[in-house]
Tab-separated table of C-alpha atoms and ligand atoms in Angstrom:
chain	number	residue	atom	x	y	z
A	1	MET	CA	12.425	94.781	-101.895
A	2	LYS	CA	9.383	95.678	-103.937
A	3	PRO	CA	7.561	92.614	-105.172
A	4	GLY	CA	7.033	92.267	-108.875
A	5	LEU	CA	8.498	90.023	-111.535
A	6	ASP	CA	8.754	90.710	-115.232
A	7	ILE	CA	7.080	87.612	-116.634
A	8	VAL	CA	6.159	86.179	-120.042
A	9	PRO	CA	2.841	84.305	-119.560
A	10	THR	CA	2.745	80.555	-120.308
A	11	SER	CA	0.343	81.170	-123.186
A	12	GLU	CA	3.361	82.597	-125.018
A	13	TRP	CA	5.749	79.714	-124.270
A	14	GLY	CA	4.233	77.465	-126.919
A	15	PHE	CA	4.229	74.548	-124.468
A	16	PHE	CA	0.837	73.946	-123.028
A	17	THR	CA	-1.876	73.722	-125.597
A	18	LEU	CA	-4.478	71.733	-123.668
A	19	PRO	CA	-6.754	73.176	-120.994
A	20	ARG	CA	-5.890	73.064	-117.302
A	21	PRO	CA	-4.128	71.247	-115.805
A	22	MET	CA	-0.994	71.921	-117.807
A	23	CYS	CA	0.790	68.643	-117.327
A	24	ILE	CA	4.477	67.788	-117.197
A	25	ALA	CA	5.157	64.079	-116.805
A	26	GLY	CA	7.985	61.610	-117.009
A	27	PRO	CA	10.236	59.488	-114.853
A	28	CYS	CA	12.010	60.694	-111.745
A	29	SER	CA	15.246	59.709	-113.519
A	30	ALA	CA	16.273	58.898	-117.042
A	31	GLU	CA	17.687	55.385	-116.586
A	32	SER	CA	18.154	54.000	-120.082
A	33	GLU	CA	17.271	54.986	-123.607
A	34	GLU	CA	14.607	52.236	-123.710
A	35	GLN	CA	12.990	53.327	-120.438
A	36	VAL	CA	12.933	56.963	-121.569
A	37	MET	CA	11.447	56.147	-124.979
A	38	GLU	CA	8.874	53.675	-123.685
A	39	THR	CA	7.666	56.053	-120.983
A	40	ALA	CA	7.556	59.000	-123.360
A	41	ARG	CA	5.582	56.995	-125.937
A	42	GLY	CA	3.068	55.988	-123.273
A	43	LEU	CA	2.629	59.615	-122.262
A	44	ALA	CA	2.507	61.069	-125.765
A	45	ALA	CA	-0.208	58.519	-126.607
A	46	PHE	CA	-2.743	60.354	-124.470
A	47	GLY	CA	-1.679	63.900	-125.182
A	48	ILE	CA	1.051	64.678	-122.655
A	49	HIS	CA	3.190	67.148	-124.440
A	50	VAL	CA	5.919	68.030	-121.942
A	51	PHE	CA	8.306	65.297	-120.848
A	52	ARG	CA	10.375	65.429	-117.677
A	53	ALA	CA	13.290	63.212	-116.660
A	54	GLY	CA	16.052	63.791	-114.128
A	55	ILE	CA	19.519	63.521	-115.668
A	56	TRP	CA	21.496	64.720	-112.651
A	57	LYS	CA	19.828	63.622	-109.418
A	58	PRO	CA	20.543	65.501	-106.186
A	59	ARG	CA	20.077	62.697	-103.675
A	60	THR	CA	19.786	63.134	-99.952
A	61	HIS	CA	22.059	60.168	-99.306
A	62	PRO	CA	25.307	59.394	-101.135
A	63	GLY	CA	25.371	56.031	-102.830
A	64	SER	CA	21.811	56.390	-104.140
A	65	PHE	CA	21.381	56.531	-107.909
A	66	GLU	CA	22.682	59.961	-108.886
A	67	GLY	CA	21.475	60.020	-112.458
A	68	VAL	CA	23.055	58.953	-115.726
A	69	GLY	CA	24.486	62.422	-116.398
A	70	SER	CA	25.028	63.991	-119.809
A	71	LYS	CA	24.856	60.687	-121.640
A	72	GLY	CA	21.076	60.767	-121.065
A	73	LEU	CA	20.629	64.063	-122.907
A	74	PRO	CA	20.623	62.465	-126.390
A	75	TRP	CA	17.802	60.192	-125.131
A	76	LEU	CA	15.735	63.247	-124.277
A	77	ARG	CA	16.574	64.779	-127.625
A	78	ARG	CA	15.192	61.638	-129.243
A	79	VAL	CA	11.923	62.122	-127.369
A	80	LYS	CA	11.777	65.622	-128.767
A	81	GLU	CA	12.649	64.636	-132.323
A	82	GLU	CA	10.621	61.441	-132.619
A	83	LEU	CA	7.585	62.265	-130.522
A	84	GLY	CA	7.480	66.034	-130.846
A	85	MET	CA	7.356	66.490	-127.073
A	86	LYS	CA	8.977	69.346	-125.198
A	87	ILE	CA	11.725	68.030	-122.930
A	88	CYS	CA	12.791	69.254	-119.523
A	89	THR	CA	15.199	68.277	-116.792
A	90	GLU	CA	16.592	69.476	-113.486
A	91	ILE	CA	19.667	71.693	-113.392
A	92	ALA	CA	21.764	72.649	-110.397
A	93	THR	CA	25.001	74.092	-111.762
A	94	GLU	CA	26.353	76.182	-114.620
A	95	LYS	CA	27.627	73.016	-116.297
A	96	HIS	CA	24.140	71.496	-116.293
A	97	VAL	CA	22.718	74.637	-117.890
A	98	LEU	CA	25.326	74.640	-120.650
A	99	GLU	CA	24.772	70.945	-121.357
A	100	CYS	CA	21.008	71.482	-121.584
A	101	ILE	CA	21.397	74.355	-124.001
A	102	LYS	CA	23.758	72.257	-126.097
A	103	TYR	CA	21.254	69.386	-126.390
A	104	GLY	CA	18.185	71.532	-127.088
A	105	VAL	CA	16.415	70.979	-123.768
A	106	ASP	CA	13.236	73.085	-123.946
A	107	MET	CA	12.739	73.884	-120.281
A	108	VAL	CA	14.639	73.332	-117.035
A	109	TRP	CA	13.671	73.211	-113.415
A	110	VAL	CA	15.605	74.004	-110.279
A	111	GLY	CA	15.195	71.393	-107.549
A	112	ALA	CA	14.259	71.945	-103.939
A	113	ARG	CA	17.782	71.336	-102.668
A	114	THR	CA	19.145	73.951	-105.052
A	115	SER	CA	16.566	76.730	-104.788
A	116	ALA	CA	17.476	76.908	-101.089
A	117	ASN	CA	21.034	77.953	-102.019
A	118	PRO	CA	21.528	81.570	-103.169
A	119	PHE	CA	25.061	80.893	-104.431
A	120	LEU	CA	23.885	78.136	-106.738
A	121	MET	CA	20.865	80.188	-107.774
A	122	GLN	CA	23.139	83.035	-108.796
A	123	GLU	CA	25.421	80.671	-110.711
A	124	ILE	CA	22.420	79.224	-112.563
A	125	ALA	CA	20.942	82.659	-113.233
A	126	ASP	CA	24.236	83.872	-114.711
A	127	ALA	CA	24.515	80.765	-116.868
A	128	LEU	CA	20.964	81.215	-118.183
A	129	ALA	CA	21.354	84.899	-119.005
A	130	GLY	CA	20.783	85.435	-122.695
A	131	SER	CA	18.952	82.156	-123.285
A	132	ASP	CA	15.215	81.951	-123.763
A	133	ILE	CA	14.608	78.696	-121.885
A	134	PRO	CA	11.651	78.667	-119.488
A	135	VAL	CA	12.661	77.893	-115.901
A	136	LEU	CA	10.534	76.392	-113.156
A	137	VAL	CA	11.696	76.865	-109.585
A	138	LYS	CA	10.703	74.288	-107.029
A	139	ASN	CA	10.130	75.523	-103.521
A	140	PRO	CA	13.160	75.251	-101.227
A	141	VAL	CA	13.116	72.186	-98.971
A	142	ASN	CA	12.354	74.363	-95.971
A	143	PRO	CA	9.180	76.462	-95.806
A	144	ASP	CA	10.889	79.793	-96.444
A	145	LEU	CA	8.866	81.912	-98.818
A	146	ASP	CA	11.506	84.642	-99.063
A	147	LEU	CA	14.159	82.156	-100.146
A	148	TRP	CA	11.800	80.927	-102.867
A	149	ILE	CA	11.053	84.469	-104.019
A	150	GLY	CA	14.758	85.347	-103.873
A	151	ALA	CA	15.538	82.471	-106.242
A	152	LEU	CA	12.897	83.770	-108.674
A	153	GLU	CA	14.253	87.304	-108.421
A	154	ARG	CA	17.794	86.190	-109.212
A	155	LEU	CA	16.621	84.471	-112.384
A	156	ASN	CA	14.381	87.330	-113.367
A	157	ARG	CA	17.161	89.878	-112.925
A	158	ALA	CA	19.370	87.780	-115.187
A	159	GLY	CA	16.682	88.148	-117.839
A	160	VAL	CA	14.740	84.892	-117.398
A	161	ARG	CA	11.167	85.976	-118.092
A	162	LYS	CA	9.572	82.610	-118.837
A	163	LEU	CA	9.353	81.740	-115.200
A	164	GLY	CA	7.174	79.448	-113.130
A	165	VAL	CA	7.136	77.573	-109.850
A	166	VAL	CA	6.587	74.026	-108.713
A	167	HIS	CA	5.207	73.431	-105.259
A	168	ARG	CA	6.529	70.077	-104.001
A	169	GLY	CA	5.905	70.443	-100.283
A	170	PHE	CA	8.338	71.027	-97.467
A	171	SER	CA	10.675	68.619	-95.750
A	172	THR	CA	9.856	69.763	-92.254
A	173	ALA	CA	9.671	67.512	-89.208
A	174	SER	CA	6.894	65.225	-90.288
A	175	ARG	CA	3.469	66.686	-89.685
A	176	SER	CA	1.549	64.402	-91.942
A	177	HIS	CA	1.440	61.028	-93.634
A	178	TYR	CA	2.784	62.618	-96.816
A	179	ARG	CA	6.483	62.537	-97.686
A	180	ASN	CA	6.521	66.323	-97.616
A	181	ASP	CA	4.218	68.630	-95.738
A	182	PRO	CA	2.019	70.221	-98.438
A	183	GLY	CA	2.113	73.588	-96.631
A	184	TRP	CA	-0.513	74.879	-99.061
A	185	ARG	CA	-0.763	78.122	-97.121
A	186	ILE	CA	2.694	79.170	-98.341
A	187	ALA	CA	1.832	78.258	-101.915
A	188	ILE	CA	-1.342	80.302	-101.691
A	189	GLU	CA	0.632	83.261	-100.393
A	190	LEU	CA	3.116	83.076	-103.270
A	191	ARG	CA	0.247	82.689	-105.733
A	192	THR	CA	-1.463	85.751	-104.317
A	193	ARG	CA	1.709	87.832	-104.463
A	194	PHE	CA	2.681	86.784	-107.991
A	195	PRO	CA	-0.507	85.747	-109.795
A	196	GLU	CA	1.307	86.018	-113.144
A	197	LEU	CA	3.679	83.099	-112.332
A	198	ALA	CA	2.935	79.709	-113.888
A	199	PHE	CA	2.085	77.621	-110.866
A	200	PHE	CA	2.547	73.845	-110.823
A	201	ALA	CA	2.098	71.345	-108.031
A	202	ASP	CA	4.236	68.228	-107.776
A	203	PRO	CA	1.984	65.689	-106.053
A	204	SER	CA	4.587	62.941	-106.555
A	205	HIS	CA	7.231	64.370	-104.249
A	206	MET	CA	4.620	65.831	-101.948
A	207	GLY	CA	2.841	62.529	-101.424
A	208	GLY	CA	5.806	60.183	-101.710
A	209	ASP	CA	3.387	57.379	-102.546
A	210	ARG	CA	1.256	56.929	-105.638
A	211	LYS	CA	-1.822	56.369	-103.496
A	212	TYR	CA	-1.891	60.070	-102.560
A	213	LEU	CA	-1.512	61.465	-106.063
A	214	LEU	CA	-5.178	61.885	-106.841
A	215	GLU	CA	-6.140	63.677	-103.636
A	216	LEU	CA	-3.127	66.002	-103.805
A	217	SER	CA	-3.667	66.781	-107.483
A	218	GLN	CA	-7.333	67.460	-106.825
A	219	ARG	CA	-6.415	69.811	-104.012
A	220	ALA	CA	-3.968	71.654	-106.277
A	221	MET	CA	-6.681	72.079	-108.881
A	222	ASP	CA	-9.228	73.222	-106.299
A	223	LEU	CA	-6.749	75.858	-105.166
A	224	GLY	CA	-6.676	77.135	-108.740
A	225	LEU	CA	-3.087	76.124	-109.564
A	226	ASP	CA	-2.262	75.949	-113.267
A	227	GLY	CA	-0.619	72.600	-113.670
A	228	LEU	CA	0.918	69.400	-112.384
A	229	MET	CA	4.354	67.861	-112.602
A	230	VAL	CA	3.897	64.139	-112.075
A	231	GLU	CA	6.436	61.334	-112.077
A	232	SER	CA	5.618	58.540	-114.480
A	233	HIS	CA	7.710	55.471	-115.315
A	234	CYS	CA	7.001	52.662	-117.785
A	235	ASP	CA	7.665	50.171	-114.966
A	236	PRO	CA	7.725	51.846	-111.539
A	237	SER	CA	8.554	48.575	-109.778
A	238	VAL	CA	12.097	48.691	-111.151
A	239	ALA	CA	12.623	52.479	-110.989
A	240	LEU	CA	16.072	53.435	-109.715
A	241	SER	CA	14.700	56.394	-107.754
A	242	ASP	CA	11.353	57.253	-106.172
A	243	ALA	CA	9.809	53.920	-107.171
A	244	LYS	CA	6.899	54.152	-104.731
A	245	GLN	CA	5.547	57.415	-106.048
A	246	GLN	CA	5.690	56.819	-109.794
A	247	LEU	CA	2.701	55.920	-111.956
A	248	THR	CA	2.654	54.062	-115.240
A	249	PRO	CA	1.520	56.288	-118.109
A	250	ALA	CA	-1.774	54.353	-118.173
A	251	ASP	CA	-2.372	54.980	-114.467
A	252	LEU	CA	-1.482	58.625	-114.904
A	253	LYS	CA	-4.091	58.893	-117.642
A	254	THR	CA	-6.705	57.376	-115.308
A	255	MET	CA	-5.676	59.714	-112.507
A	256	LEU	CA	-5.899	62.803	-114.702
A	257	GLU	CA	-9.291	61.718	-115.987
A	258	SER	CA	-10.568	61.367	-112.417
A	259	LEU	CA	-9.737	64.960	-111.575
A	260	VAL	CA	-12.621	67.361	-111.291
A	261	ILE	CA	-11.455	70.516	-112.998
A	262	ARG	CA	-13.912	73.178	-112.106
A	263	ASP	CA	-12.365	75.815	-114.289
A	264	ASN	CA	-11.064	74.705	-117.640
A	265	SER	CA	-9.983	78.101	-118.833
A	266	SER	CA	-6.502	78.778	-117.517
A	267	ASP	CA	-6.833	82.532	-117.823
A	268	SER	CA	-10.140	82.844	-116.045
A	269	ARG	CA	-8.867	84.889	-113.124
A	270	ALA	CA	-12.436	85.536	-112.026
A	271	TYR	CA	-12.905	81.840	-111.279
A	272	LYS	CA	-9.606	81.657	-109.443
A	273	GLU	CA	-10.744	84.338	-107.070
A	274	GLY	CA	-14.029	82.492	-106.799
A	275	ILE	CA	-15.835	80.535	-104.200
A	276	GLU	CA	-14.263	77.135	-104.930
A	277	GLN	CA	-10.810	78.482	-104.351
A	278	LEU	CA	-11.817	80.154	-101.127
A	279	ARG	CA	-13.450	76.940	-99.938
A	280	ALA	CA	-10.306	75.003	-100.730
A	281	GLN	CA	-8.347	77.492	-98.648
A	282	ILE	CA	-10.784	77.003	-95.781
A	283	ASP	CA	-10.295	73.235	-96.060
A	284	VAL	CA	-6.555	73.712	-95.713
A	285	ILE	CA	-6.980	75.836	-92.632
A	286	ASP	CA	-9.440	73.361	-91.091
A	287	GLU	CA	-6.993	70.534	-91.611
A	288	ASN	CA	-4.303	72.614	-89.947
A	289	LEU	CA	-6.673	73.246	-87.038
A	290	LEU	CA	-7.144	69.521	-86.601
A	291	TRP	CA	-3.392	68.966	-86.584
A	292	LEU	CA	-2.985	71.657	-83.979
A	293	LEU	CA	-5.742	70.188	-81.844
A	294	ARG	CA	-4.168	66.780	-82.032
A	295	SER	CA	-0.797	68.243	-81.003
A	296	ARG	CA	-2.487	70.065	-78.132
A	297	MET	CA	-4.139	66.837	-76.951
A	298	ASP	CA	-0.822	65.012	-77.127
A	299	ILE	CA	0.560	67.583	-74.720
A	300	SER	CA	-2.511	67.228	-72.509
A	301	ARG	CA	-1.799	63.511	-72.287
A	302	LYS	CA	1.767	64.258	-71.212
A	303	ILE	CA	0.449	66.680	-68.597
A	304	GLY	CA	-1.988	63.965	-67.472
A	305	SER	CA	0.881	61.530	-66.940
A	306	TYR	CA	2.863	64.160	-65.128
A	307	LYS	CA	-0.006	64.980	-62.807
A	308	LYS	CA	-0.580	61.300	-62.159
A	309	GLU	CA	3.068	60.818	-61.280
A	310	HIS	CA	2.946	63.735	-58.870
A	311	ASN	CA	-0.540	62.993	-57.602
A	312	VAL	CA	-2.021	66.353	-58.617
A	313	ALA	CA	-5.711	66.976	-59.443
A	314	ILE	CA	-6.625	67.471	-63.105
A	315	LEU	CA	-8.573	70.656	-62.755
A	316	GLN	CA	-6.408	73.623	-61.816
A	317	THR	CA	-9.114	76.307	-61.921
A	318	GLY	CA	-6.762	79.253	-61.429
A	319	ARG	CA	-4.728	78.265	-64.475
A	320	TRP	CA	-7.852	77.724	-66.607
A	321	ASP	CA	-9.407	81.098	-65.624
A	322	SER	CA	-6.274	83.039	-66.520
A	323	LEU	CA	-5.765	81.103	-69.762
A	324	LEU	CA	-9.342	81.829	-70.829
A	325	ALA	CA	-9.072	85.536	-69.963
A	326	GLU	CA	-5.854	85.789	-71.967
A	327	MET	CA	-7.394	84.053	-74.988
A	328	VAL	CA	-10.442	86.333	-74.877
A	329	ARG	CA	-8.122	89.359	-74.810
A	330	LYS	CA	-5.930	88.123	-77.684
A	331	GLY	CA	-8.962	86.958	-79.655
A	332	GLY	CA	-10.372	90.474	-79.332
A	333	GLU	CA	-7.205	91.839	-80.953
A	334	TYR	CA	-7.886	89.533	-83.919
A	335	GLY	CA	-11.483	90.713	-84.129
A	336	LEU	CA	-12.922	87.485	-82.673
A	337	SER	CA	-15.916	87.787	-80.385
A	338	GLU	CA	-15.701	86.916	-76.695
A	339	THR	CA	-18.664	84.532	-77.047
A	340	ALA	CA	-16.936	82.591	-79.802
A	341	ILE	CA	-13.611	82.390	-77.995
A	342	ARG	CA	-15.274	81.245	-74.759
A	343	ALA	CA	-17.218	78.549	-76.606
A	344	ILE	CA	-14.222	77.306	-78.605
A	345	MET	CA	-11.779	77.348	-75.694
A	346	THR	CA	-14.284	75.674	-73.370
A	347	ALA	CA	-14.807	72.878	-75.892
A	348	ILE	CA	-11.047	72.429	-76.262
A	349	HIS	CA	-10.581	72.488	-72.509
A	350	ASP	CA	-13.348	69.901	-72.017
A	351	GLU	CA	-11.637	67.593	-74.500
A	352	SER	CA	-8.320	68.157	-72.769
A	353	VAL	CA	-9.823	67.244	-69.383
A	354	ARG	CA	-11.379	64.143	-70.916
A	355	VAL	CA	-8.029	63.103	-72.359
A	356	GLN	CA	-6.247	63.683	-69.045
A	357	ASN	CA	-8.938	61.694	-67.244
A	358	GLU	CA	-8.253	58.751	-69.531
A	359	ILE	CA	-4.626	58.883	-68.475
A	360	LEU	CA	-5.393	59.154	-64.779
A	361	GLU	CA	-7.890	56.340	-64.885
A	362	GLY	CA	-5.747	54.248	-67.229
B	1	PEP	C1	12.625	65.595	-108.872
B	1	PEP	O1	11.799	66.325	-109.410
B	1	PEP	O2	12.927	64.466	-109.284
B	1	PEP	C2	13.244	66.044	-107.609
B	1	PEP	C3	14.446	65.656	-107.232
B	1	PEP	O3	12.422	66.807	-106.915
B	1	PEP	P1	12.649	67.763	-105.622
B	1	PEP	O4	13.703	68.741	-106.003
B	1	PEP	O5	11.302	68.354	-105.492
B	1	PEP	O6	13.010	66.881	-104.467
B	2	MN	MN1	11.851	62.097	-107.906
């Protein structure tokens, strides 16, 4: 399928008046009218203009708090009427869409467990046809770019033109200390293919812990993303869902003020193609390289134990010579010089021998 989405830019949504980052904030879940109002007041006080709160919560485990349901929608409407904020919530079915339209919800988002399901995406797209509500699509739980794009295409074909995405990381087998693997590479690819899409990062679900919010938000900004969706609760210690990752409005203000925003004009495409963004991409790749090296060394340790058990010498020169020759050949296909490949592989091999030695001597 030919890429290309028919998009209305965020500048025409009437939502985000302040410079980058465009910020959506609010609790993981709407829990009570008081909690919603107190949090929203705290956020509105420092200029947050778009309020989020989950009404229907798709939880991984049954028995967890699954949201207050439609009875929370009047609370959101109060936020809109009394504080003048735009209100948004997560939808996953046709019924949710119809309820949101009924209560004047300004924007909806599709969660990670829903965007992975083409049947639900089609149901939502059909329900939204004819309405003018902006829709943000979170990445599917698994790192499948085509599934994410497919979800966007379904909405777009149904006539949803105020469209954006929220990158919340991927629930793959844990590769990092974060709750979800940031997988920035995939986000960058989507961004490159559809530069017109409003692009948010969700550092709350990515990090899973408030202590990571600043570094993840900074990374999102360095990569040139447009905005942030951050979970904020008036009292995170008693939150019914995602307590660990929520910030008080005051702490969110501090966090946002600590961000270094190198480009404060959201439509400066020139900057986004610029050096800072490229450097941020390099940082992502370097971090991935470190992860790969660590995984490789873990395997070396296993090989070390295996050799020890079977009383075999560490250095198997035949194996090393053929491995190196193969890497030089493959590297050549990627346009990498023989000198570089020899140097890199020799350094890796040296480290691997050192690691195996530790095991044998241990
Ligand atoms: C949420 O935003 O509260 C949520 C459930 O997020 P995700 O779909 O990213 O898990
Ligand atoms: Mn949450």
